[in-house]
Amino acid sequence: MKNHSFWSLHTLKNFYIATFVVWLVWVLFLDNNNIRIVMANRMKMKDLEKEKAILQEKIREVKKERNEVFGNPKMLEKWAREKFMMRRPNEEVYVIVDENNQPVESKKEE
């Protein structure tokens, strides 16, 4: 009788261990959110967070430039002329470019 109860306990332990192993294999490899997909999503999330930080910095720069430019009409004209090559009527604008066909003034900002 004693061996029978031990046998039942041993069988029960094996059942739980086997069930756990099957569940672990299912979760790690067969599920829709398996370990490979989770790791790929984490890497993608890190890349997107880096891109988000870069874009937020650009937003801060643009807001700063907007506040400087739109507060002063003379600065607005200067900004429009430099950024968008705008001109007044009957005025000609000459842009000096380098060998790569890039405006020379843009090199100062870089």
mmCIF file with all atom_site columns, C-alpha atoms in Angstrom, residues 20-95:
data_model
loop_
_atom_site.group_PDB
_atom_site.id
_atom_site.type_symbol
_atom_site.label_atom_id
_atom_site.label_alt_id
_atom_site.label_comp_id
_atom_site.label_asym_id
_atom_site.label_entity_id
_atom_site.label_seq_id
_atom_site.pdbx_PDB_ins_code
_atom_site.Cartn_x
_atom_site.Cartn_y
_atom_site.Cartn_z
_atom_site.occupancy
_atom_site.B_iso_or_equiv
_atom_site.pdbx_formal_charge
_atom_site.auth_seq_id
_atom_site.auth_comp_id
_atom_site.auth_asym_id
_atom_site.auth_atom_id
_atom_site.pdbx_PDB_model_num
ATOM 1  C CA . PHE A 1 20 ? 5.437  22.225 -17.663 1.00 0.00 ? 20 PHE A CA 1
ATOM 2  C CA . VAL A 1 21 ? 7.922  21.176 -20.357 1.00 0.00 ? 21 VAL A CA 1
ATOM 3  C CA . VAL A 1 22 ? 5.173  21.067 -22.996 1.00 0.00 ? 22 VAL A CA 1
ATOM 4  C CA . TRP A 1 23 ? 3.910  24.487 -21.891 1.00 0.00 ? 23 TRP A CA 1
ATOM 5  C CA . LEU A 1 24 ? 7.452  25.927 -21.942 1.00 0.00 ? 24 LEU A CA 1
ATOM 6  C CA . VAL A 1 25 ? 8.108  24.621 -25.453 1.00 0.00 ? 25 VAL A CA 1
ATOM 7  C CA . TRP A 1 26 ? 4.762  26.000 -26.579 1.00 0.00 ? 26 TRP A CA 1
ATOM 8  C CA . VAL A 1 27 ? 5.400  29.462 -25.121 1.00 0.00 ? 27 VAL A CA 1
ATOM 9  C CA . LEU A 1 28 ? 9.014  29.718 -26.299 1.00 0.00 ? 28 LEU A CA 1
ATOM 10 C CA . PHE A 1 29 ? 8.684  28.353 -29.824 1.00 0.00 ? 29 PHE A CA 1
ATOM 11 C CA . LEU A 1 30 ? 5.126  27.685 -31.025 1.00 0.00 ? 30 LEU A CA 1
ATOM 12 C CA . ASP A 1 31 ? 3.018  30.564 -29.706 1.00 0.00 ? 31 ASP A CA 1
ATOM 13 C CA . ASN A 1 32 ? 2.244  33.671 -31.792 1.00 0.00 ? 32 ASN A CA 1
ATOM 14 C CA . ASN A 1 33 ? 4.371  35.697 -29.353 1.00 0.00 ? 33 ASN A CA 1
ATOM 15 C CA . ASN A 1 34 ? 7.310  33.319 -29.199 1.00 0.00 ? 34 ASN A CA 1
ATOM 16 C CA . ILE A 1 35 ? 10.760 34.300 -27.982 1.00 0.00 ? 35 ILE A CA 1
ATOM 17 C CA . ARG A 1 36 ? 12.051 35.187 -31.469 1.00 0.00 ? 36 ARG A CA 1
ATOM 18 C CA . ILE A 1 37 ? 9.196  37.607 -32.111 1.00 0.00 ? 37 ILE A CA 1
ATOM 19 C CA . VAL A 1 38 ? 9.528  39.174 -28.660 1.00 0.00 ? 38 VAL A CA 1
ATOM 20 C CA . MET A 1 39 ? 13.249 39.793 -29.159 1.00 0.00 ? 39 MET A CA 1
ATOM 21 C CA . ALA A 1 40 ? 12.690 41.231 -32.644 1.00 0.00 ? 40 ALA A CA 1
ATOM 22 C CA . ASN A 1 41 ? 10.012 43.567 -31.253 1.00 0.00 ? 41 ASN A CA 1
ATOM 23 C CA . ARG A 1 42 ? 12.346 44.727 -28.485 1.00 0.00 ? 42 ARG A CA 1
ATOM 24 C CA . MET A 1 43 ? 15.098 45.532 -30.998 1.00 0.00 ? 43 MET A CA 1
ATOM 25 C CA . LYS A 1 44 ? 12.605 47.393 -33.177 1.00 0.00 ? 44 LYS A CA 1
ATOM 26 C CA . MET A 1 45 ? 11.348 49.306 -30.128 1.00 0.00 ? 45 MET A CA 1
ATOM 27 C CA . LYS A 1 46 ? 14.898 50.422 -29.243 1.00 0.00 ? 46 LYS A CA 1
ATOM 28 C CA . ASP A 1 47 ? 15.445 51.638 -32.803 1.00 0.00 ? 47 ASP A CA 1
ATOM 29 C CA . LEU A 1 48 ? 12.146 53.521 -32.752 1.00 0.00 ? 48 LEU A CA 1
ATOM 30 C CA . GLU A 1 49 ? 12.996 55.117 -29.400 1.00 0.00 ? 49 GLU A CA 1
ATOM 31 C CA . LYS A 1 50 ? 16.310 56.365 -30.839 1.00 0.00 ? 50 LYS A CA 1
ATOM 32 C CA . GLU A 1 51 ? 14.491 57.745 -33.870 1.00 0.00 ? 51 GLU A CA 1
ATOM 33 C CA . LYS A 1 52 ? 11.928 59.370 -31.576 1.00 0.00 ? 52 LYS A CA 1
ATOM 34 C CA . ALA A 1 53 ? 14.682 61.134 -29.612 1.00 0.00 ? 53 ALA A CA 1
ATOM 35 C CA . ILE A 1 54 ? 16.253 62.434 -32.841 1.00 0.00 ? 54 ILE A CA 1
ATOM 36 C CA . LEU A 1 55 ? 12.908 63.686 -34.128 1.00 0.00 ? 55 LEU A CA 1
ATOM 37 C CA . GLN A 1 56 ? 12.087 65.362 -30.808 1.00 0.00 ? 56 GLN A CA 1
ATOM 38 C CA . GLU A 1 57 ? 15.414 67.200 -30.982 1.00 0.00 ? 57 GLU A CA 1
ATOM 39 C CA . LYS A 1 58 ? 14.571 68.367 -34.510 1.00 0.00 ? 58 LYS A CA 1
ATOM 40 C CA . ILE A 1 59 ? 11.164 69.549 -33.278 1.00 0.00 ? 59 ILE A CA 1
ATOM 41 C CA . ARG A 1 60 ? 12.839 71.604 -30.535 1.00 0.00 ? 60 ARG A CA 1
ATOM 42 C CA . GLU A 1 61 ? 15.182 73.168 -33.091 1.00 0.00 ? 61 GLU A CA 1
ATOM 43 C CA . VAL A 1 62 ? 12.326 74.027 -35.452 1.00 0.00 ? 62 VAL A CA 1
ATOM 44 C CA . LYS A 1 63 ? 10.251 75.541 -32.631 1.00 0.00 ? 63 LYS A CA 1
ATOM 45 C CA . LYS A 1 64 ? 13.224 77.636 -31.523 1.00 0.00 ? 64 LYS A CA 1
ATOM 46 C CA . GLU A 1 65 ? 13.810 78.820 -35.097 1.00 0.00 ? 65 GLU A CA 1
ATOM 47 C CA . ARG A 1 66 ? 10.097 79.547 -35.541 1.00 0.00 ? 66 ARG A CA 1
ATOM 48 C CA . ASN A 1 67 ? 10.002 81.666 -32.387 1.00 0.00 ? 67 ASN A CA 1
ATOM 49 C CA . GLU A 1 68 ? 13.078 83.624 -33.511 1.00 0.00 ? 68 GLU A CA 1
ATOM 50 C CA . VAL A 1 69 ? 11.833 84.168 -37.058 1.00 0.00 ? 69 VAL A CA 1
ATOM 51 C CA . PHE A 1 70 ? 8.154  84.918 -36.668 1.00 0.00 ? 70 PHE A CA 1
ATOM 52 C CA . GLY A 1 71 ? 8.684  87.424 -33.893 1.00 0.00 ? 71 GLY A CA 1
ATOM 53 C CA . ASN A 1 72 ? 10.622 89.817 -36.145 1.00 0.00 ? 72 ASN A CA 1
ATOM 54 C CA . PRO A 1 73 ? 9.528  90.810 -39.697 1.00 0.00 ? 73 PRO A CA 1
ATOM 55 C CA . LYS A 1 74 ? 13.126 91.449 -40.832 1.00 0.00 ? 74 LYS A CA 1
ATOM 56 C CA . MET A 1 75 ? 14.182 88.017 -39.605 1.00 0.00 ? 75 MET A CA 1
ATOM 57 C CA . LEU A 1 76 ? 11.209 86.511 -41.435 1.00 0.00 ? 76 LEU A CA 1
ATOM 58 C CA . GLU A 1 77 ? 12.378 88.051 -44.710 1.00 0.00 ? 77 GLU A CA 1
ATOM 59 C CA . LYS A 1 78 ? 15.960 86.915 -44.110 1.00 0.00 ? 78 LYS A CA 1
ATOM 60 C CA . TRP A 1 79 ? 14.802 83.389 -43.274 1.00 0.00 ? 79 TRP A CA 1
ATOM 61 C CA . ALA A 1 80 ? 12.576 83.172 -46.380 1.00 0.00 ? 80 ALA A CA 1
ATOM 62 C CA . ARG A 1 81 ? 15.417 84.380 -48.602 1.00 0.00 ? 81 ARG A CA 1
ATOM 63 C CA . GLU A 1 82 ? 17.986 81.954 -47.141 1.00 0.00 ? 82 GLU A CA 1
ATOM 64 C CA . LYS A 1 83 ? 15.855 78.842 -46.775 1.00 0.00 ? 83 LYS A CA 1
ATOM 65 C CA . PHE A 1 84 ? 13.583 79.046 -49.798 1.00 0.00 ? 84 PHE A CA 1
ATOM 66 C CA . MET A 1 85 ? 15.574 81.303 -52.132 1.00 0.00 ? 85 MET A CA 1
ATOM 67 C CA . MET A 1 86 ? 12.657 83.751 -52.247 1.00 0.00 ? 86 MET A CA 1
ATOM 68 C CA . ARG A 1 87 ? 13.138 87.112 -53.901 1.00 0.00 ? 87 ARG A CA 1
ATOM 69 C CA . ARG A 1 88 ? 11.402 90.425 -54.402 1.00 0.00 ? 88 ARG A CA 1
ATOM 70 C CA . PRO A 1 89 ? 9.812  91.311 -57.760 1.00 0.00 ? 89 PRO A CA 1
ATOM 71 C CA . ASN A 1 90 ? 12.352 92.474 -60.361 1.00 0.00 ? 90 ASN A CA 1
ATOM 72 C CA . GLU A 1 91 ? 15.212 91.117 -58.267 1.00 0.00 ? 91 GLU A CA 1
ATOM 73 C CA . GLU A 1 92 ? 17.688 88.470 -59.388 1.00 0.00 ? 92 GLU A CA 1
ATOM 74 C CA . VAL A 1 93 ? 19.241 86.006 -56.964 1.00 0.00 ? 93 VAL A CA 1
ATOM 75 C CA . TYR A 1 94 ? 22.560 84.291 -57.587 1.00 0.00 ? 94 TYR A CA 1
ATOM 76 C CA . VAL A 1 95 ? 23.437 81.170 -55.651 1.00 0.00 ? 95 VAL A CA 1
#
